[in-house]
């Protein structure tokens, strides 16, 4: 073989070797790229899980701390020896009760056309400041949050009883009705229905509780209230306390 042929073959061998090195290098680059993408995706997934866990814990803590336990100041005295008030509302008007609580503010659209005496009484008491500073003394899981008792022990009222004025079509979630101890014993105590199950549990027809109205703004506040039941409660109302003090800071009435 001539020297020229040898040099040509050596050149071809070097070129094949270079091409093979380039092929192997590109393969290694692809492998590293795929591996790095996989690692990055795995790390991103881990970060997402961690952030989600932290967020959920933070949300849970925030939710549990979102209701103040500070008692309102300058609470007016409660007159518990009253007579049923004369009718002062206009049943053709719309009345809104804005209830500021230790868990936030909600608005209750009252229903004077269905329950005129009940709404008239609630409006009168609210304008007196009767509800200001009282507690939600009873919260039953998935059922109701109850307040309006002058001594926050589930007993007492304004000193008078009203006839029962039930809603025509029963109760709904976020509905507000009046507690009683039997027919025609409506006083100042009311309850907010926490769930569809709670509405069904109230039964009927016949419907046993006067309908006051419906929470139309601040349903998230009702949801917060609904979480503050004590874990040891049973079907006995005496055990159905709140897990922390829950206050009605003030109730104001507007008319349109």
mmCIF file of C-alpha atoms in Angstrom:
data_model
loop_
_atom_site.group_PDB
_atom_site.id
_atom_site.type_symbol
_atom_site.label_atom_id
_atom_site.label_comp_id
_atom_site.label_asym_id
_atom_site.label_seq_id
_atom_site.Cartn_x
_atom_site.Cartn_y
_atom_site.Cartn_z
ATOM 1 C CA UNK A 1 0.000 0.000 0.000
ATOM 2 C CA UNK A 2 1.377 3.357 -0.993
ATOM 3 C CA UNK A 3 1.970 6.104 1.491
ATOM 4 C CA UNK A 4 -0.781 8.129 -0.128
ATOM 5 C CA UNK A 5 -3.293 5.330 0.394
ATOM 6 C CA UNK A 6 -2.221 4.932 4.025
ATOM 7 C CA UNK A 7 -2.677 8.623 4.682
ATOM 8 C CA UNK A 8 -6.092 8.544 3.013
ATOM 9 C CA UNK A 9 -7.198 5.569 5.148
ATOM 10 C CA UNK A 10 -5.904 7.203 8.318
ATOM 11 C CA UNK A 11 -7.822 10.335 7.419
ATOM 12 C CA UNK A 12 -10.998 8.295 6.910
ATOM 13 C CA UNK A 13 -10.489 6.521 10.231
ATOM 14 C CA UNK A 14 -10.024 9.834 12.028
ATOM 15 C CA UNK A 15 -13.185 11.179 10.394
ATOM 16 C CA UNK A 16 -15.193 8.096 11.435
ATOM 17 C CA UNK A 17 -13.827 8.411 14.951
ATOM 18 C CA UNK A 18 -14.817 12.085 15.061
ATOM 19 C CA UNK A 19 -18.309 11.337 13.801
ATOM 20 C CA UNK A 20 -18.696 8.590 16.445
ATOM 21 C CA UNK A 21 -17.465 10.921 19.192
ATOM 22 C CA UNK A 22 -19.970 13.561 18.053
ATOM 23 C CA UNK A 23 -22.768 10.976 18.048
ATOM 24 C CA UNK A 24 -21.876 9.746 21.529
ATOM 25 C CA UNK A 25 -21.572 13.327 22.826
ATOM 26 C CA UNK A 26 -25.012 14.253 21.457
ATOM 27 C CA UNK A 27 -26.486 11.093 22.965
ATOM 28 C CA UNK A 28 -24.963 11.922 26.341
ATOM 29 C CA UNK A 29 -26.317 15.473 26.079
ATOM 30 C CA UNK A 30 -29.816 14.138 25.377
ATOM 31 C CA UNK A 31 -29.597 11.733 28.310
ATOM 32 C CA UNK A 32 -28.426 14.534 30.635
ATOM 33 C CA UNK A 33 -31.196 16.832 29.364
ATOM 34 C CA UNK A 34 -33.885 14.195 29.939
ATOM 35 C CA UNK A 35 -32.459 13.429 33.389
ATOM 36 C CA UNK A 36 -32.306 17.110 34.356
ATOM 37 C CA UNK A 37 -35.880 17.706 33.151
ATOM 38 C CA UNK A 38 -37.058 14.705 35.155
ATOM 39 C CA UNK A 39 -35.227 15.922 38.263
ATOM 40 C CA UNK A 40 -36.629 19.438 37.824
ATOM 41 C CA UNK A 41 -40.162 18.065 37.416
ATOM 42 C CA UNK A 42 -39.763 15.910 40.515
ATOM 43 C CA UNK A 43 -38.445 18.855 42.527
ATOM 44 C CA UNK A 44 -41.299 21.042 41.282
ATOM 45 C CA UNK A 45 -43.811 18.390 42.344
ATOM 46 C CA UNK A 46 -42.207 18.195 45.793
ATOM 47 C CA UNK A 47 -42.312 21.988 46.112
ATOM 48 C CA UNK A 48 -45.988 22.046 45.099
ATOM 49 C CA UNK A 49 -46.822 19.395 47.707
ATOM 50 C CA UNK A 50 -44.894 21.242 50.420
ATOM 51 C CA UNK A 51 -46.505 24.578 49.537
ATOM 52 C CA UNK A 52 -49.924 22.930 49.527
ATOM 53 C CA UNK A 53 -49.349 21.379 52.955
ATOM 54 C CA UNK A 54 -48.049 24.644 54.405
ATOM 55 C CA UNK A 55 -50.907 26.565 52.804
ATOM 56 C CA UNK A 56 -53.496 24.169 54.192
ATOM 57 C CA UNK A 57 -51.978 24.373 57.658
ATOM 58 C CA UNK A 58 -51.811 28.130 57.414
ATOM 59 C CA UNK A 59 -55.401 28.274 56.189
ATOM 60 C CA UNK A 60 -56.516 26.016 59.010
ATOM 61 C CA UNK A 61 -54.711 28.139 61.586
ATOM 62 C CA UNK A 62 -56.060 31.309 60.012
ATOM 63 C CA UNK A 63 -59.593 29.919 60.069
ATOM 64 C CA UNK A 64 -59.316 28.899 63.709
ATOM 65 C CA UNK A 65 -57.938 32.303 64.641
ATOM 66 C CA UNK A 66 -60.271 34.361 62.487
ATOM 67 C CA UNK A 67 -62.906 34.652 65.212
ATOM 68 C CA UNK A 68 -62.041 37.029 68.027
ATOM 69 C CA UNK A 69 -62.570 36.003 71.644
ATOM 70 C CA UNK A 70 -62.572 39.584 72.924
ATOM 71 C CA UNK A 71 -65.814 40.566 74.639
ATOM 72 C CA UNK A 72 -67.450 43.775 73.364
ATOM 73 C CA UNK A 73 -67.314 46.843 75.584
ATOM 74 C CA UNK A 74 -70.040 49.247 76.716
ATOM 75 C CA UNK A 75 -72.763 46.635 76.448
ATOM 76 C CA UNK A 76 -76.212 48.129 77.166
ATOM 77 C CA UNK A 77 -78.345 46.668 79.958
ATOM 78 C CA UNK A 78 -81.050 44.223 78.885
ATOM 79 C CA UNK A 79 -84.683 44.792 79.779
ATOM 80 C CA UNK A 80 -86.108 41.302 80.313
ATOM 81 C CA UNK A 81 -89.471 42.471 81.710
ATOM 82 C CA UNK A 82 -90.986 43.961 78.597
ATOM 83 C CA UNK A 83 -94.384 43.631 77.008
ATOM 84 C CA UNK A 84 -94.810 42.693 73.367
ATOM 85 C CA UNK A 85 -94.103 45.822 71.325
ATOM 86 C CA UNK A 86 -96.759 47.568 69.216
ATOM 87 C CA UNK A 87 -96.435 47.183 65.461
ATOM 88 C CA UNK A 88 -94.033 49.820 64.219
ATOM 89 C CA UNK A 89 -92.704 48.242 61.035
ATOM 90 C CA UNK A 90 -94.159 48.539 57.553
ATOM 91 C CA UNK A 91 -94.669 45.020 56.232
ATOM 92 C CA UNK A 92 -94.346 46.283 52.659
ATOM 93 C CA UNK A 93 -90.803 47.502 53.283
ATOM 94 C CA UNK A 94 -87.521 45.580 53.234
ATOM 95 C CA UNK A 95 -85.619 45.358 56.524
ATOM 96 C CA UNK A 96 -81.968 44.354 56.790
ATOM 97 C CA UNK A 97 -80.357 43.349 60.084
ATOM 98 C CA UNK A 98 -76.593 43.862 59.966
ATOM 99 C CA UNK A 99 -75.093 41.629 62.636
ATOM 100 C CA UNK A 100 -71.501 42.312 63.629
ATOM 101 C CA UNK A 101 -70.085 39.230 65.350
ATOM 102 C CA UNK A 102 -66.706 38.155 66.651
ATOM 103 C CA UNK A 103 -66.354 36.108 63.437
ATOM 104 C CA UNK A 104 -67.264 38.957 61.072
ATOM 105 C CA UNK A 105 -70.333 40.746 59.772
ATOM 106 C CA UNK A 106 -73.393 39.244 58.124
ATOM 107 C CA UNK A 107 -76.599 40.720 56.765
ATOM 108 C CA UNK A 108 -79.978 39.120 57.391
ATOM 109 C CA UNK A 109 -82.833 40.071 55.075
ATOM 110 C CA UNK A 110 -85.900 39.928 57.324
ATOM 111 C CA UNK A 111 -89.277 38.607 56.186
ATOM 112 C CA UNK A 112 -92.042 40.854 57.595
ATOM 113 C CA UNK A 113 -94.650 39.707 55.076
ATOM 114 C CA UNK A 114 -94.534 36.132 56.433
ATOM 115 C CA UNK A 115 -93.695 36.836 60.080
ATOM 116 C CA UNK A 116 -94.766 40.424 60.857
ATOM 117 C CA UNK A 117 -94.908 40.129 64.655
ATOM 118 C CA UNK A 118 -91.633 38.213 64.773
ATOM 119 C CA UNK A 119 -89.801 40.734 62.610
ATOM 120 C CA UNK A 120 -91.384 43.686 64.448
ATOM 121 C CA UNK A 121 -90.139 42.258 67.751
ATOM 122 C CA UNK A 122 -86.634 41.562 66.434
ATOM 123 C CA UNK A 123 -86.360 45.055 64.924
ATOM 124 C CA UNK A 124 -87.587 46.638 68.172
ATOM 125 C CA UNK A 125 -85.147 44.664 70.307
ATOM 126 C CA UNK A 126 -82.253 45.339 67.944
ATOM 127 C CA UNK A 127 -82.926 49.079 68.023
ATOM 128 C CA UNK A 128 -82.911 48.910 71.827
ATOM 129 C CA UNK A 129 -79.458 47.316 71.725
ATOM 130 C CA UNK A 130 -80.903 44.154 73.262
ATOM 131 C CA UNK A 131 -78.691 41.865 71.150
ATOM 132 C CA UNK A 132 -75.517 43.917 71.511
ATOM 133 C CA UNK A 133 -72.944 42.021 73.555
ATOM 134 C CA UNK A 134 -74.872 38.744 73.740
ATOM 135 C CA UNK A 135 -73.318 35.427 72.738
ATOM 136 C CA UNK A 136 -73.965 32.597 70.401
ATOM 137 C CA UNK A 137 -74.276 30.234 73.329
ATOM 138 C CA UNK A 138 -75.059 27.083 71.337
ATOM 139 C CA UNK A 139 -73.488 25.782 68.130
ATOM 140 C CA UNK A 140 -74.473 22.313 66.984
ATOM 141 C CA UNK A 141 -72.324 20.659 64.336
ATOM 142 C CA UNK A 142 -73.974 20.690 60.898
ATOM 143 C CA UNK A 143 -77.193 22.031 62.435
ATOM 144 C CA UNK A 144 -77.599 25.506 63.984
ATOM 145 C CA UNK A 145 -75.853 28.410 65.708
ATOM 146 C CA UNK A 146 -78.124 29.860 68.389
ATOM 147 C CA UNK A 147 -77.980 33.190 70.219
ATOM 148 C CA UNK A 148 -80.116 35.901 71.751
ATOM 149 C CA UNK A 149 -80.364 34.551 75.304
ATOM 150 C CA UNK A 150 -79.925 37.447 77.774
ATOM 151 C CA UNK A 151 -77.740 35.393 80.120
ATOM 152 C CA UNK A 152 -76.049 33.345 77.360
ATOM 153 C CA UNK A 153 -77.187 30.115 79.000
ATOM 154 C CA UNK A 154 -80.022 29.211 76.677
ATOM 155 C CA UNK A 155 -82.741 30.569 78.930
ATOM 156 C CA UNK A 156 -84.693 33.782 79.172
ATOM 157 C CA UNK A 157 -85.932 36.391 76.770
ATOM 158 C CA UNK A 158 -87.412 39.880 76.633
ATOM 159 C CA UNK A 159 -90.283 39.083 79.019
ATOM 160 C CA UNK A 160 -92.982 38.310 76.462
ATOM 161 C CA UNK A 161 -93.994 35.532 74.079
ATOM 162 C CA UNK A 162 -95.183 35.840 70.492
ATOM 163 C CA UNK A 163 -97.310 33.555 68.335
ATOM 164 C CA UNK A 164 -95.465 31.161 66.064
ATOM 165 C CA UNK A 165 -95.207 32.476 62.484
ATOM 166 C CA UNK A 166 -93.618 29.629 60.501
ATOM 167 C CA UNK A 167 -92.333 30.000 56.943
ATOM 168 C CA UNK A 168 -94.631 28.770 54.198
ATOM 169 C CA UNK A 169 -92.063 26.528 52.518
ATOM 170 C CA UNK A 170 -89.912 25.369 55.400
ATOM 171 C CA UNK A 171 -86.318 26.156 56.268
ATOM 172 C CA UNK A 172 -83.154 26.596 54.212
ATOM 173 C CA UNK A 173 -79.411 26.665 54.755
ATOM 174 C CA UNK A 174 -78.406 30.128 56.064
ATOM 175 C CA UNK A 175 -82.004 30.724 57.056
ATOM 176 C CA UNK A 176 -82.715 32.419 60.398
ATOM 177 C CA UNK A 177 -85.582 31.309 62.641
ATOM 178 C CA UNK A 178 -86.667 31.853 66.220
ATOM 179 C CA UNK A 179 -86.058 29.335 68.979
ATOM 180 C CA UNK A 180 -88.945 28.464 71.271
ATOM 181 C CA UNK A 181 -90.006 26.116 74.048
ATOM 182 C CA UNK A 182 -93.271 25.162 72.386
ATOM 183 C CA UNK A 183 -96.054 26.726 70.319
ATOM 184 C CA UNK A 184 -96.450 30.501 70.672
ATOM 185 C CA UNK A 185 -93.417 31.004 72.911
ATOM 186 C CA UNK A 186 -91.172 33.003 70.559
ATOM 187 C CA UNK A 187 -88.989 35.508 72.410
ATOM 188 C CA UNK A 188 -85.557 36.922 71.614
ATOM 189 C CA UNK A 189 -83.594 33.753 70.890
ATOM 190 C CA UNK A 190 -82.862 32.918 67.270
ATOM 191 C CA UNK A 191 -80.830 30.376 65.350
ATOM 192 C CA UNK A 192 -79.006 30.340 62.019
ATOM 193 C CA UNK A 193 -79.242 27.137 60.002
ATOM 194 C CA UNK A 194 -75.752 25.886 59.134
ATOM 195 C CA UNK A 195 -76.448 23.315 56.420
ATOM 196 C CA UNK A 196 -79.000 21.625 54.197
ATOM 197 C CA UNK A 197 -78.967 18.729 56.655
ATOM 198 C CA UNK A 198 -79.725 21.159 59.453
ATOM 199 C CA UNK A 199 -82.693 22.539 57.521
ATOM 200 C CA UNK A 200 -84.062 19.018 56.980
ATOM 201 C CA UNK A 201 -83.576 18.158 60.647
ATOM 202 C CA UNK A 202 -85.950 20.952 61.648
ATOM 203 C CA UNK A 203 -88.739 18.878 60.142
ATOM 204 C CA UNK A 204 -92.173 19.828 58.924
ATOM 205 C CA UNK A 205 -94.685 20.455 57.796
ATOM 206 C CA UNK A 206 -96.012 21.538 60.166
ATOM 207 C CA UNK A 207 -93.132 23.946 60.749
ATOM 208 C CA UNK A 208 -92.535 24.649 64.417
ATOM 209 C CA UNK A 209 -90.377 27.791 64.432
ATOM 210 C CA UNK A 210 -91.084 31.344 63.345
ATOM 211 C CA UNK A 211 -89.095 32.318 60.285
ATOM 212 C CA UNK A 212 -87.128 35.538 60.725
ATOM 213 C CA UNK A 213 -85.285 35.798 57.401
ATOM 214 C CA UNK A 214 -82.269 34.705 55.412
ATOM 215 C CA UNK A 215 -78.550 35.530 55.576
ATOM 216 C CA UNK A 216 -77.965 37.221 52.224
ATOM 217 C CA UNK A 217 -74.437 38.542 52.825
ATOM 218 C CA UNK A 218 -71.693 37.092 54.986
ATOM 219 C CA UNK A 219 -72.455 33.399 54.584
ATOM 220 C CA UNK A 220 -68.716 32.824 55.071
ATOM 221 C CA UNK A 221 -69.185 34.238 58.584
ATOM 222 C CA UNK A 222 -71.915 31.669 59.207
ATOM 223 C CA UNK A 223 -69.523 28.957 58.021
ATOM 224 C CA UNK A 224 -66.921 30.162 60.528
ATOM 225 C CA UNK A 225 -69.506 30.064 63.304
ATOM 226 C CA UNK A 226 -70.433 26.549 62.285
ATOM 227 C CA UNK A 227 -66.903 25.320 62.984
ATOM 228 C CA UNK A 228 -66.886 26.526 66.597
ATOM 229 C CA UNK A 229 -68.826 23.636 68.116
ATOM 230 C CA UNK A 230 -67.327 21.820 71.094
ATOM 231 C CA UNK A 231 -66.022 18.378 70.224
ATOM 232 C CA UNK A 232 -67.635 16.651 73.211
ATOM 233 C CA UNK A 233 -71.221 17.567 72.420
ATOM 234 C CA UNK A 234 -74.012 15.000 72.280
ATOM 235 C CA UNK A 235 -77.691 15.186 71.379
ATOM 236 C CA UNK A 236 -78.308 16.756 74.773
ATOM 237 C CA UNK A 237 -78.591 20.560 74.281
ATOM 238 C CA UNK A 238 -76.887 21.058 77.654
ATOM 239 C CA UNK A 239 -73.655 19.726 76.092
ATOM 240 C CA UNK A 240 -73.850 21.788 72.904
ATOM 241 C CA UNK A 241 -71.603 24.651 73.894
ATOM 242 C CA UNK A 242 -69.237 26.633 71.704
ATOM 243 C CA UNK A 243 -65.545 25.807 71.567
ATOM 244 C CA UNK A 244 -64.723 29.446 72.347
ATOM 245 C CA UNK A 245 -66.734 32.567 73.260
ATOM 246 C CA UNK A 246 -68.631 33.854 70.217
ATOM 247 C CA UNK A 247 -70.115 37.332 70.550
ATOM 248 C CA UNK A 248 -72.758 39.409 68.845
ATOM 249 C CA UNK A 249 -71.057 42.772 68.990
ATOM 250 C CA UNK A 250 -73.919 44.823 67.553
ATOM 251 C CA UNK A 251 -77.092 44.517 65.469
ATOM 252 C CA UNK A 252 -78.258 47.470 63.380
ATOM 253 C CA UNK A 253 -81.435 47.728 61.319
ATOM 254 C CA UNK A 254 -81.835 49.445 57.955
ATOM 255 C CA UNK A 255 -85.034 49.899 55.969
ATOM 256 C CA UNK A 256 -85.715 50.425 52.279
#
